[in-house]
Amino acid sequence: MTEEIDFILDSTQESMEGSIAHLEKEFLNIRAGKASPAMLGSVFVDYYGSSTALNQVAKISTPDARTITLQPFEKNMLQTIEKAIMIANLGFNPMNNGDLIIISVPPLTEDRRRELAKQAKSEAEDAKIGIRNARKEANTDIKKLEKEGTSEDICKSAEEEVQNLTNTFIKKVDELLSQKEAEIMKV
């Protein structure tokens, strides 16, 4: 019977780690200061009828802290890439010089910083919801085992373990959020 409980705990931990990994990935898309190719990670381009990640159709580089350049692998993709960046609504204004697309990353205003901090809080809350859902699933599975005859003590300690996992991962989300907020608000 304890194998099943170990399995529940392992899968719960895996699910919670997935929430943290997703949060970290989302935080990469929230820019805080200097230019980074990761800022364009959410941009997809219509490439011959299929939606393709921007980094699959162009070389993305950052020559300095305030500029991102994109060099398409095919010249005829310039307008398509430019349009995709505008549609992504990232607050960038791409410029096309015939060979490259150049994006000047504007310095963040105080309002924009607050907006980004709000966005980071929202992403953190989504991660917490994912963690709590994993806890709920685990507790439901443990209750089923208890009904099937697993001892009440084993089930209670398993539920406590699930709660400890939940507390640990929620604390991790809070730490990541405070780091990201500090990064965003730093001028």
Short mmCIF file of N, CA and C in Angstrom, two decimals:
data_model
loop_
_atom_site.label_atom_id
_atom_site.label_comp_id
_atom_site.label_asym_id
_atom_site.label_seq_id
_atom_site.Cartn_x
_atom_site.Cartn_y
_atom_site.Cartn_z
N MET A 1 0.81 -1.21 0.00
CA MET A 1 0.00 0.00 0.00
C MET A 1 0.86 1.27 0.00
N THR A 2 2.00 1.24 0.68
CA THR A 2 2.82 2.45 0.74
C THR A 2 3.44 2.77 -0.61
N GLU A 3 3.56 1.79 -1.50
CA GLU A 3 4.05 2.07 -2.85
C GLU A 3 3.12 3.05 -3.55
N GLU A 4 1.82 2.82 -3.37
CA GLU A 4 0.84 3.71 -4.00
C GLU A 4 0.95 5.12 -3.44
N ILE A 5 1.17 5.22 -2.14
CA ILE A 5 1.31 6.54 -1.51
C ILE A 5 2.59 7.21 -2.00
N ASP A 6 3.68 6.45 -2.10
CA ASP A 6 4.92 7.00 -2.63
C ASP A 6 4.71 7.51 -4.06
N PHE A 7 3.96 6.74 -4.84
CA PHE A 7 3.68 7.15 -6.21
C PHE A 7 2.89 8.46 -6.23
N ILE A 8 1.88 8.56 -5.37
CA ILE A 8 1.07 9.79 -5.29
C ILE A 8 1.96 10.97 -4.91
N LEU A 9 2.81 10.78 -3.90
CA LEU A 9 3.69 11.87 -3.46
C LEU A 9 4.67 12.28 -4.56
N ASP A 10 5.24 11.28 -5.25
CA ASP A 10 6.19 11.59 -6.34
C ASP A 10 5.50 12.35 -7.47
N SER A 11 4.33 11.88 -7.86
CA SER A 11 3.64 12.56 -8.97
C SER A 11 3.18 13.96 -8.56
N THR A 12 2.82 14.13 -7.29
CA THR A 12 2.44 15.46 -6.80
C THR A 12 3.64 16.40 -6.84
N GLN A 13 4.78 15.91 -6.37
CA GLN A 13 5.99 16.73 -6.38
C GLN A 13 6.36 17.10 -7.82
N GLU A 14 6.25 16.14 -8.72
CA GLU A 14 6.57 16.38 -10.13
C GLU A 14 5.65 17.46 -10.71
N SER A 15 4.38 17.37 -10.38
CA SER A 15 3.41 18.34 -10.86
C SER A 15 3.72 19.74 -10.32
N MET A 16 4.07 19.81 -9.05
CA MET A 16 4.40 21.10 -8.44
C MET A 16 5.69 21.67 -9.03
N GLU A 17 6.67 20.82 -9.31
CA GLU A 17 7.90 21.27 -9.95
C GLU A 17 7.60 21.80 -11.34
N GLY A 18 6.63 21.17 -12.01
CA GLY A 18 6.20 21.66 -13.33
C GLY A 18 5.62 23.06 -13.24
N SER A 19 4.86 23.34 -12.19
CA SER A 19 4.30 24.68 -11.99
C SER A 19 5.42 25.70 -11.81
N ILE A 20 6.44 25.33 -11.05
CA ILE A 20 7.58 26.24 -10.82
C ILE A 20 8.33 26.47 -12.15
N ALA A 21 8.56 25.41 -12.91
CA ALA A 21 9.28 25.54 -14.19
C ALA A 21 8.49 26.44 -15.13
N HIS A 22 7.18 26.27 -15.16
CA HIS A 22 6.34 27.12 -16.02
C HIS A 22 6.43 28.58 -15.58
N LEU A 23 6.40 28.80 -14.28
CA LEU A 23 6.50 30.17 -13.75
C LEU A 23 7.83 30.81 -14.17
N GLU A 24 8.92 30.05 -14.03
CA GLU A 24 10.23 30.59 -14.41
C GLU A 24 10.26 30.95 -15.89
N LYS A 25 9.64 30.11 -16.72
CA LYS A 25 9.58 30.37 -18.16
C LYS A 25 8.77 31.63 -18.44
N GLU A 26 7.65 31.79 -17.76
CA GLU A 26 6.81 32.97 -17.94
C GLU A 26 7.54 34.24 -17.48
N PHE A 27 8.32 34.12 -16.39
CA PHE A 27 9.07 35.27 -15.90
C PHE A 27 10.12 35.73 -16.91
N LEU A 28 10.63 34.82 -17.72
CA LEU A 28 11.60 35.21 -18.75
C LEU A 28 10.97 36.15 -19.78
N ASN A 29 9.66 35.97 -20.03
CA ASN A 29 8.97 36.81 -21.00
C ASN A 29 8.65 38.20 -20.46
N ILE A 30 8.74 38.36 -19.15
CA ILE A 30 8.48 39.68 -18.55
C ILE A 30 9.81 40.41 -18.49
N ARG A 31 9.93 41.40 -19.34
CA ARG A 31 11.23 42.07 -19.41
C ARG A 31 11.44 43.01 -18.25
N ALA A 32 12.67 43.11 -17.84
CA ALA A 32 12.98 44.01 -16.73
C ALA A 32 14.33 44.66 -16.98
N GLY A 33 14.34 45.63 -17.87
CA GLY A 33 15.60 46.33 -18.08
C GLY A 33 16.24 46.04 -19.41
N LYS A 34 17.29 45.25 -19.39
CA LYS A 34 18.07 45.10 -20.62
C LYS A 34 17.45 44.14 -21.63
N ALA A 35 17.78 44.37 -22.87
CA ALA A 35 17.25 43.58 -23.99
C ALA A 35 17.73 42.13 -23.90
N SER A 36 16.86 41.22 -24.30
CA SER A 36 17.18 39.80 -24.27
C SER A 36 16.38 39.09 -25.36
N PRO A 37 16.98 38.12 -26.05
CA PRO A 37 16.22 37.36 -27.05
C PRO A 37 14.99 36.67 -26.46
N ALA A 38 15.03 36.36 -25.17
CA ALA A 38 13.89 35.69 -24.52
C ALA A 38 12.64 36.57 -24.52
N MET A 39 12.81 37.89 -24.68
CA MET A 39 11.66 38.80 -24.72
C MET A 39 10.73 38.47 -25.89
N LEU A 40 11.30 37.89 -26.93
CA LEU A 40 10.52 37.58 -28.13
C LEU A 40 10.10 36.11 -28.16
N GLY A 41 10.24 35.43 -27.03
CA GLY A 41 9.93 34.00 -26.97
C GLY A 41 8.48 33.66 -27.24
N SER A 42 7.59 34.61 -27.02
CA SER A 42 6.16 34.34 -27.22
C SER A 42 5.68 34.71 -28.62
N VAL A 43 6.60 35.18 -29.48
CA VAL A 43 6.21 35.61 -30.83
C VAL A 43 6.25 34.42 -31.80
N PHE A 44 5.15 34.24 -32.50
CA PHE A 44 5.08 33.19 -33.51
C PHE A 44 4.77 33.83 -34.86
N VAL A 45 5.40 33.31 -35.92
CA VAL A 45 5.30 33.86 -37.26
C VAL A 45 4.59 32.87 -38.16
N ASP A 46 3.78 33.40 -39.08
CA ASP A 46 3.15 32.55 -40.08
C ASP A 46 4.20 32.22 -41.14
N TYR A 47 4.70 31.00 -41.09
CA TYR A 47 5.77 30.57 -41.99
C TYR A 47 5.22 29.53 -42.95
N TYR A 48 4.88 29.97 -44.15
CA TYR A 48 4.29 29.10 -45.18
C TYR A 48 3.10 28.32 -44.64
N GLY A 49 2.21 29.04 -43.96
CA GLY A 49 0.97 28.44 -43.50
C GLY A 49 0.99 27.80 -42.13
N SER A 50 2.16 27.70 -41.50
CA SER A 50 2.17 27.12 -40.15
C SER A 50 2.77 28.12 -39.16
N SER A 51 2.25 28.08 -37.95
CA SER A 51 2.71 28.99 -36.91
C SER A 51 4.05 28.48 -36.38
N THR A 52 5.09 29.30 -36.55
CA THR A 52 6.45 28.88 -36.21
C THR A 52 7.07 29.88 -35.23
N ALA A 53 7.83 29.37 -34.27
CA ALA A 53 8.51 30.25 -33.29
C ALA A 53 9.46 31.18 -34.04
N LEU A 54 9.54 32.41 -33.56
CA LEU A 54 10.37 33.44 -34.20
C LEU A 54 11.83 33.00 -34.34
N ASN A 55 12.35 32.32 -33.31
CA ASN A 55 13.76 31.92 -33.37
C ASN A 55 14.02 30.81 -34.39
N GLN A 56 12.95 30.26 -34.99
CA GLN A 56 13.11 29.24 -36.04
C GLN A 56 13.22 29.86 -37.43
N VAL A 57 12.83 31.15 -37.56
CA VAL A 57 12.86 31.81 -38.87
C VAL A 57 13.84 32.98 -38.93
N ALA A 58 14.45 33.31 -37.80
CA ALA A 58 15.39 34.44 -37.78
C ALA A 58 16.42 34.26 -36.68
N LYS A 59 17.58 34.86 -36.90
CA LYS A 59 18.63 34.88 -35.89
C LYS A 59 18.38 36.10 -35.01
N ILE A 60 18.22 35.87 -33.72
CA ILE A 60 17.93 36.96 -32.78
C ILE A 60 19.19 37.25 -31.98
N SER A 61 19.60 38.52 -31.96
CA SER A 61 20.78 38.86 -31.16
C SER A 61 20.57 40.21 -30.47
N THR A 62 21.39 40.46 -29.46
CA THR A 62 21.32 41.72 -28.73
C THR A 62 22.70 42.38 -28.76
N PRO A 63 22.91 43.29 -29.73
CA PRO A 63 24.22 43.95 -29.82
C PRO A 63 24.55 44.83 -28.62
N ASP A 64 23.52 45.39 -27.96
CA ASP A 64 23.74 46.14 -26.72
C ASP A 64 22.53 45.98 -25.81
N ALA A 65 22.57 46.64 -24.66
CA ALA A 65 21.54 46.44 -23.63
C ALA A 65 20.17 47.00 -24.01
N ARG A 66 20.10 47.83 -25.04
CA ARG A 66 18.84 48.47 -25.43
C ARG A 66 18.37 48.11 -26.83
N THR A 67 19.03 47.15 -27.50
CA THR A 67 18.69 46.83 -28.88
C THR A 67 18.60 45.32 -29.10
N ILE A 68 17.58 44.92 -29.86
CA ILE A 68 17.46 43.53 -30.31
C ILE A 68 17.46 43.58 -31.83
N THR A 69 18.27 42.74 -32.46
CA THR A 69 18.24 42.66 -33.92
C THR A 69 17.80 41.27 -34.34
N LEU A 70 17.03 41.23 -35.42
CA LEU A 70 16.57 39.97 -35.98
C LEU A 70 17.01 39.91 -37.43
N GLN A 71 17.70 38.85 -37.79
CA GLN A 71 18.10 38.67 -39.17
C GLN A 71 17.38 37.43 -39.69
N PRO A 72 16.35 37.64 -40.55
CA PRO A 72 15.58 36.50 -41.07
C PRO A 72 16.48 35.60 -41.92
N PHE A 73 16.18 34.30 -41.88
CA PHE A 73 16.92 33.36 -42.71
C PHE A 73 16.51 33.52 -44.17
N GLU A 74 15.32 34.08 -44.41
CA GLU A 74 14.85 34.37 -45.76
C GLU A 74 14.41 35.83 -45.81
N LYS A 75 14.90 36.57 -46.80
CA LYS A 75 14.61 38.01 -46.91
C LYS A 75 13.11 38.30 -46.99
N ASN A 76 12.36 37.42 -47.69
CA ASN A 76 10.93 37.69 -47.87
C ASN A 76 10.13 37.59 -46.57
N MET A 77 10.76 37.20 -45.48
CA MET A 77 10.07 37.07 -44.18
C MET A 77 10.09 38.38 -43.37
N LEU A 78 10.81 39.40 -43.85
CA LEU A 78 10.95 40.65 -43.08
C LEU A 78 9.61 41.23 -42.63
N GLN A 79 8.69 41.46 -43.60
CA GLN A 79 7.40 42.07 -43.26
C GLN A 79 6.58 41.16 -42.36
N THR A 80 6.62 39.86 -42.61
CA THR A 80 5.85 38.90 -41.82
C THR A 80 6.31 38.92 -40.36
N ILE A 81 7.63 38.95 -40.17
CA ILE A 81 8.19 38.98 -38.80
C ILE A 81 7.82 40.29 -38.12
N GLU A 82 7.96 41.39 -38.86
CA GLU A 82 7.63 42.70 -38.32
C GLU A 82 6.16 42.74 -37.85
N LYS A 83 5.28 42.21 -38.69
CA LYS A 83 3.85 42.17 -38.36
C LYS A 83 3.60 41.30 -37.13
N ALA A 84 4.28 40.15 -37.05
CA ALA A 84 4.09 39.24 -35.92
C ALA A 84 4.51 39.90 -34.61
N ILE A 85 5.58 40.69 -34.63
CA ILE A 85 6.04 41.39 -33.42
C ILE A 85 5.01 42.44 -32.99
N MET A 86 4.44 43.14 -33.97
CA MET A 86 3.40 44.13 -33.65
C MET A 86 2.16 43.45 -33.06
N ILE A 87 1.76 42.31 -33.65
CA ILE A 87 0.57 41.58 -33.19
C ILE A 87 0.77 41.04 -31.78
N ALA A 88 2.01 40.65 -31.46
CA ALA A 88 2.31 40.08 -30.13
C ALA A 88 2.10 41.09 -29.01
N ASN A 89 2.02 42.38 -29.35
CA ASN A 89 1.70 43.44 -28.39
C ASN A 89 2.65 43.44 -27.19
N LEU A 90 3.94 43.46 -27.48
CA LEU A 90 4.96 43.46 -26.42
C LEU A 90 5.42 44.88 -26.07
N GLY A 91 4.86 45.86 -26.77
CA GLY A 91 5.27 47.25 -26.51
C GLY A 91 6.51 47.65 -27.30
N PHE A 92 6.84 46.87 -28.33
CA PHE A 92 8.02 47.18 -29.16
C PHE A 92 7.58 47.76 -30.48
N ASN A 93 8.45 48.60 -31.06
CA ASN A 93 8.19 49.17 -32.37
C ASN A 93 9.32 48.74 -33.29
N PRO A 94 9.15 47.64 -34.05
CA PRO A 94 10.23 47.15 -34.90
C PRO A 94 10.48 48.06 -36.10
N MET A 95 11.76 48.20 -36.47
CA MET A 95 12.13 48.98 -37.66
C MET A 95 12.83 48.04 -38.64
N ASN A 96 12.47 48.16 -39.89
CA ASN A 96 12.98 47.29 -40.93
C ASN A 96 13.92 48.11 -41.81
N ASN A 97 15.20 47.70 -41.95
CA ASN A 97 16.12 48.44 -42.80
C ASN A 97 16.43 47.70 -44.10
N GLY A 98 15.64 46.69 -44.44
CA GLY A 98 15.85 45.96 -45.67
C GLY A 98 16.63 44.66 -45.47
N ASP A 99 17.48 44.62 -44.46
CA ASP A 99 18.25 43.40 -44.16
C ASP A 99 17.87 42.84 -42.79
N LEU A 100 17.70 43.73 -41.83
CA LEU A 100 17.45 43.35 -40.44
C LEU A 100 16.19 44.02 -39.93
N ILE A 101 15.69 43.47 -38.85
CA ILE A 101 14.66 44.16 -38.09
C ILE A 101 15.33 44.58 -36.79
N ILE A 102 15.26 45.87 -36.50
CA ILE A 102 15.91 46.41 -35.31
C ILE A 102 14.83 46.86 -34.35
N ILE A 103 14.94 46.42 -33.10
CA ILE A 103 13.99 46.81 -32.08
C ILE A 103 14.76 47.55 -30.98
N SER A 104 14.37 48.81 -30.77
CA SER A 104 14.94 49.56 -29.66
C SER A 104 14.06 49.30 -28.45
N VAL A 105 14.67 48.77 -27.41
CA VAL A 105 13.92 48.47 -26.19
C VAL A 105 13.87 49.76 -25.37
N PRO A 106 12.67 50.33 -25.23
CA PRO A 106 12.58 51.59 -24.49
C PRO A 106 12.82 51.37 -23.00
N PRO A 107 13.40 52.38 -22.33
CA PRO A 107 13.54 52.24 -20.88
C PRO A 107 12.15 52.18 -20.25
N LEU A 108 12.05 51.45 -19.16
CA LEU A 108 10.74 51.27 -18.53
C LEU A 108 10.33 52.50 -17.75
N THR A 109 9.08 52.91 -17.93
CA THR A 109 8.53 54.00 -17.13
C THR A 109 8.05 53.40 -15.81
N GLU A 110 7.78 54.26 -14.85
CA GLU A 110 7.31 53.79 -13.54
C GLU A 110 5.98 53.04 -13.69
N ASP A 111 5.08 53.57 -14.53
CA ASP A 111 3.78 52.90 -14.75
C ASP A 111 3.98 51.52 -15.37
N ARG A 112 4.87 51.45 -16.36
CA ARG A 112 5.13 50.18 -17.02
C ARG A 112 5.74 49.17 -16.04
N ARG A 113 6.60 49.65 -15.15
CA ARG A 113 7.19 48.77 -14.14
C ARG A 113 6.11 48.19 -13.23
N ARG A 114 5.17 49.05 -12.81
CA ARG A 114 4.07 48.58 -11.96
C ARG A 114 3.22 47.55 -12.71
N GLU A 115 2.97 47.83 -14.00
CA GLU A 115 2.19 46.92 -14.83
C GLU A 115 2.88 45.55 -14.93
N LEU A 116 4.19 45.57 -15.14
CA LEU A 116 4.96 44.33 -15.24
C LEU A 116 4.98 43.59 -13.90
N ALA A 117 5.05 44.34 -12.80
CA ALA A 117 5.02 43.71 -11.48
C ALA A 117 3.67 43.04 -11.26
N LYS A 118 2.59 43.70 -11.73
CA LYS A 118 1.25 43.13 -11.63
C LYS A 118 1.16 41.84 -12.44
N GLN A 119 1.75 41.88 -13.64
CA GLN A 119 1.77 40.71 -14.51
C GLN A 119 2.53 39.56 -13.84
N ALA A 120 3.65 39.88 -13.20
CA ALA A 120 4.44 38.86 -12.50
C ALA A 120 3.62 38.26 -11.35
N LYS A 121 2.89 39.12 -10.61
CA LYS A 121 2.03 38.62 -9.53
C LYS A 121 0.97 37.67 -10.06
N SER A 122 0.41 38.02 -11.20
CA SER A 122 -0.63 37.19 -11.81
C SER A 122 -0.07 35.82 -12.20
N GLU A 123 1.13 35.82 -12.78
CA GLU A 123 1.77 34.55 -13.16
C GLU A 123 2.07 33.71 -11.91
N ALA A 124 2.52 34.39 -10.84
CA ALA A 124 2.82 33.67 -9.59
C ALA A 124 1.53 33.07 -9.02
N GLU A 125 0.44 33.81 -9.10
CA GLU A 125 -0.83 33.30 -8.59
C GLU A 125 -1.28 32.07 -9.39
N ASP A 126 -1.06 32.13 -10.71
CA ASP A 126 -1.39 30.96 -11.55
C ASP A 126 -0.58 29.74 -11.12
N ALA A 127 0.69 29.96 -10.81
CA ALA A 127 1.55 28.85 -10.36
C ALA A 127 1.05 28.30 -9.04
N LYS A 128 0.63 29.18 -8.14
CA LYS A 128 0.09 28.72 -6.84
C LYS A 128 -1.18 27.91 -7.04
N ILE A 129 -2.01 28.33 -7.99
CA ILE A 129 -3.24 27.58 -8.28
C ILE A 129 -2.89 26.19 -8.78
N GLY A 130 -1.87 26.10 -9.64
CA GLY A 130 -1.42 24.79 -10.13
C GLY A 130 -0.94 23.90 -9.00
N ILE A 131 -0.21 24.50 -8.07
CA ILE A 131 0.31 23.75 -6.91
C ILE A 131 -0.84 23.27 -6.03
N ARG A 132 -1.81 24.15 -5.79
CA ARG A 132 -2.95 23.77 -4.96
C ARG A 132 -3.80 22.68 -5.63
N ASN A 133 -3.91 22.76 -6.96
CA ASN A 133 -4.65 21.72 -7.68
C ASN A 133 -3.96 20.37 -7.55
N ALA A 134 -2.62 20.38 -7.58
CA ALA A 134 -1.86 19.14 -7.41
C ALA A 134 -2.11 18.58 -6.00
N ARG A 135 -2.15 19.46 -5.01
CA ARG A 135 -2.44 19.04 -3.63
C ARG A 135 -3.83 18.41 -3.55
N LYS A 136 -4.80 19.06 -4.18
CA LYS A 136 -6.18 18.57 -4.14
C LYS A 136 -6.28 17.18 -4.76
N GLU A 137 -5.63 17.00 -5.92
CA GLU A 137 -5.63 15.68 -6.58
C GLU A 137 -5.00 14.62 -5.68
N ALA A 138 -3.87 14.97 -5.07
CA ALA A 138 -3.17 14.01 -4.21
C ALA A 138 -4.05 13.62 -3.02
N ASN A 139 -4.67 14.61 -2.40
CA ASN A 139 -5.53 14.31 -1.24
C ASN A 139 -6.72 13.45 -1.64
N THR A 140 -7.27 13.70 -2.82
CA THR A 140 -8.38 12.88 -3.32
C THR A 140 -7.93 11.44 -3.51
N ASP A 141 -6.73 11.27 -4.11
CA ASP A 141 -6.20 9.91 -4.32
C ASP A 141 -5.94 9.20 -2.97
N ILE A 142 -5.45 9.94 -2.00
CA ILE A 142 -5.16 9.37 -0.68
C ILE A 142 -6.47 8.93 0.00
N LYS A 143 -7.50 9.75 -0.13
CA LYS A 143 -8.82 9.40 0.46
C LYS A 143 -9.36 8.12 -0.19
N LYS A 144 -9.14 7.96 -1.50
CA LYS A 144 -9.58 6.74 -2.19
C LYS A 144 -8.86 5.53 -1.60
N LEU A 145 -7.56 5.67 -1.37
CA LEU A 145 -6.78 4.57 -0.79
C LEU A 145 -7.30 4.22 0.60
N GLU A 146 -7.66 5.28 1.35
CA GLU A 146 -8.17 5.04 2.71
C GLU A 146 -9.47 4.24 2.65
N LYS A 147 -10.32 4.57 1.69
CA LYS A 147 -11.58 3.83 1.53
C LYS A 147 -11.33 2.38 1.11
N GLU A 148 -10.20 2.18 0.38
CA GLU A 148 -9.87 0.83 -0.09
C GLU A 148 -9.18 0.00 0.99
N GLY A 149 -8.95 0.61 2.16
CA GLY A 149 -8.42 -0.19 3.25
C GLY A 149 -7.05 0.19 3.78
N THR A 150 -6.43 1.23 3.24
CA THR A 150 -5.14 1.68 3.77
C THR A 150 -5.38 2.27 5.15
N SER A 151 -4.45 2.06 6.07
CA SER A 151 -4.66 2.51 7.45
C SER A 151 -4.77 4.04 7.51
N GLU A 152 -5.57 4.47 8.46
CA GLU A 152 -5.84 5.90 8.62
C GLU A 152 -4.57 6.67 8.96
N ASP A 153 -3.68 6.07 9.77
CA ASP A 153 -2.43 6.73 10.15
C ASP A 153 -1.55 7.00 8.94
N ILE A 154 -1.42 5.98 8.08
CA ILE A 154 -0.60 6.14 6.87
C ILE A 154 -1.17 7.25 6.00
N CYS A 155 -2.49 7.27 5.84
CA CYS A 155 -3.14 8.28 5.01
C CYS A 155 -2.96 9.68 5.60
N LYS A 156 -3.09 9.79 6.92
CA LYS A 156 -2.92 11.10 7.58
C LYS A 156 -1.50 11.62 7.38
N SER A 157 -0.51 10.73 7.56
CA SER A 157 0.88 11.19 7.39
C SER A 157 1.15 11.54 5.93
N ALA A 158 0.51 10.84 4.99
CA ALA A 158 0.67 11.16 3.57
C ALA A 158 0.07 12.53 3.26
N GLU A 159 -1.10 12.81 3.86
CA GLU A 159 -1.73 14.12 3.65
C GLU A 159 -0.85 15.24 4.23
N GLU A 160 -0.24 14.96 5.39
CA GLU A 160 0.68 15.95 5.98
C GLU A 160 1.88 16.19 5.06
N GLU A 161 2.38 15.10 4.48
CA GLU A 161 3.52 15.21 3.56
C GLU A 161 3.14 16.05 2.33
N VAL A 162 1.93 15.83 1.81
CA VAL A 162 1.44 16.61 0.67
C VAL A 162 1.35 18.09 1.05
N GLN A 163 0.86 18.36 2.27
CA GLN A 163 0.76 19.75 2.72
C GLN A 163 2.15 20.38 2.86
N ASN A 164 3.12 19.60 3.37
CA ASN A 164 4.50 20.10 3.47
C ASN A 164 5.06 20.44 2.09
N LEU A 165 4.81 19.56 1.12
CA LEU A 165 5.24 19.82 -0.26
C LEU A 165 4.61 21.12 -0.76
N THR A 166 3.31 21.24 -0.52
CA THR A 166 2.58 22.44 -0.97
C THR A 166 3.20 23.69 -0.36
N ASN A 167 3.43 23.67 0.95
CA ASN A 167 4.02 24.84 1.62
C ASN A 167 5.39 25.18 1.05
N THR A 168 6.21 24.15 0.80
CA THR A 168 7.55 24.36 0.25
C THR A 168 7.48 25.03 -1.12
N PHE A 169 6.60 24.52 -1.99
CA PHE A 169 6.53 25.05 -3.35
C PHE A 169 5.89 26.43 -3.39
N ILE A 170 4.91 26.68 -2.53
CA ILE A 170 4.29 28.03 -2.48
C ILE A 170 5.34 29.04 -2.00
N LYS A 171 6.17 28.63 -1.03
CA LYS A 171 7.24 29.50 -0.54
C LYS A 171 8.22 29.81 -1.69
N LYS A 172 8.52 28.79 -2.50
CA LYS A 172 9.42 28.95 -3.65
C LYS A 172 8.83 29.96 -4.65
N VAL A 173 7.52 29.87 -4.89
CA VAL A 173 6.85 30.81 -5.80
C VAL A 173 6.98 32.22 -5.25
N ASP A 174 6.75 32.39 -3.94
CA ASP A 174 6.86 33.71 -3.32
C ASP A 174 8.27 34.27 -3.45
N GLU A 175 9.28 33.40 -3.28
CA GLU A 175 10.68 33.84 -3.41
C GLU A 175 10.96 34.29 -4.84
N LEU A 176 10.52 33.48 -5.82
CA LEU A 176 10.73 33.84 -7.23
C LEU A 176 10.05 35.16 -7.56
N LEU A 177 8.83 35.34 -7.03
CA LEU A 177 8.08 36.57 -7.29
C LEU A 177 8.80 37.77 -6.69
N SER A 178 9.28 37.66 -5.46
CA SER A 178 9.96 38.82 -4.86
C SER A 178 11.25 39.15 -5.61
N GLN A 179 11.96 38.12 -6.11
CA GLN A 179 13.16 38.38 -6.91
C GLN A 179 12.79 39.11 -8.20
N LYS A 180 11.73 38.64 -8.85
CA LYS A 180 11.32 39.25 -10.12
C LYS A 180 10.83 40.66 -9.91
N GLU A 181 10.06 40.89 -8.84
CA GLU A 181 9.58 42.25 -8.56
C GLU A 181 10.75 43.20 -8.28
N ALA A 182 11.75 42.72 -7.54
CA ALA A 182 12.93 43.55 -7.26
C ALA A 182 13.65 43.88 -8.57
N GLU A 183 13.75 42.90 -9.46
CA GLU A 183 14.40 43.09 -10.75
C GLU A 183 13.62 44.10 -11.59
N ILE A 184 12.30 44.01 -11.57
CA ILE A 184 11.46 44.91 -12.37
C ILE A 184 11.54 46.33 -11.84
N MET A 185 11.47 46.49 -10.52
CA MET A 185 11.40 47.83 -9.94
C MET A 185 12.76 48.54 -9.85
N LYS A 186 13.83 47.78 -10.08
CA LYS A 186 15.17 48.39 -10.02
C LYS A 186 15.38 49.29 -11.24
N VAL A 187 15.72 50.53 -11.00
CA VAL A 187 15.91 51.49 -12.10
C VAL A 187 17.33 51.44 -12.58
#
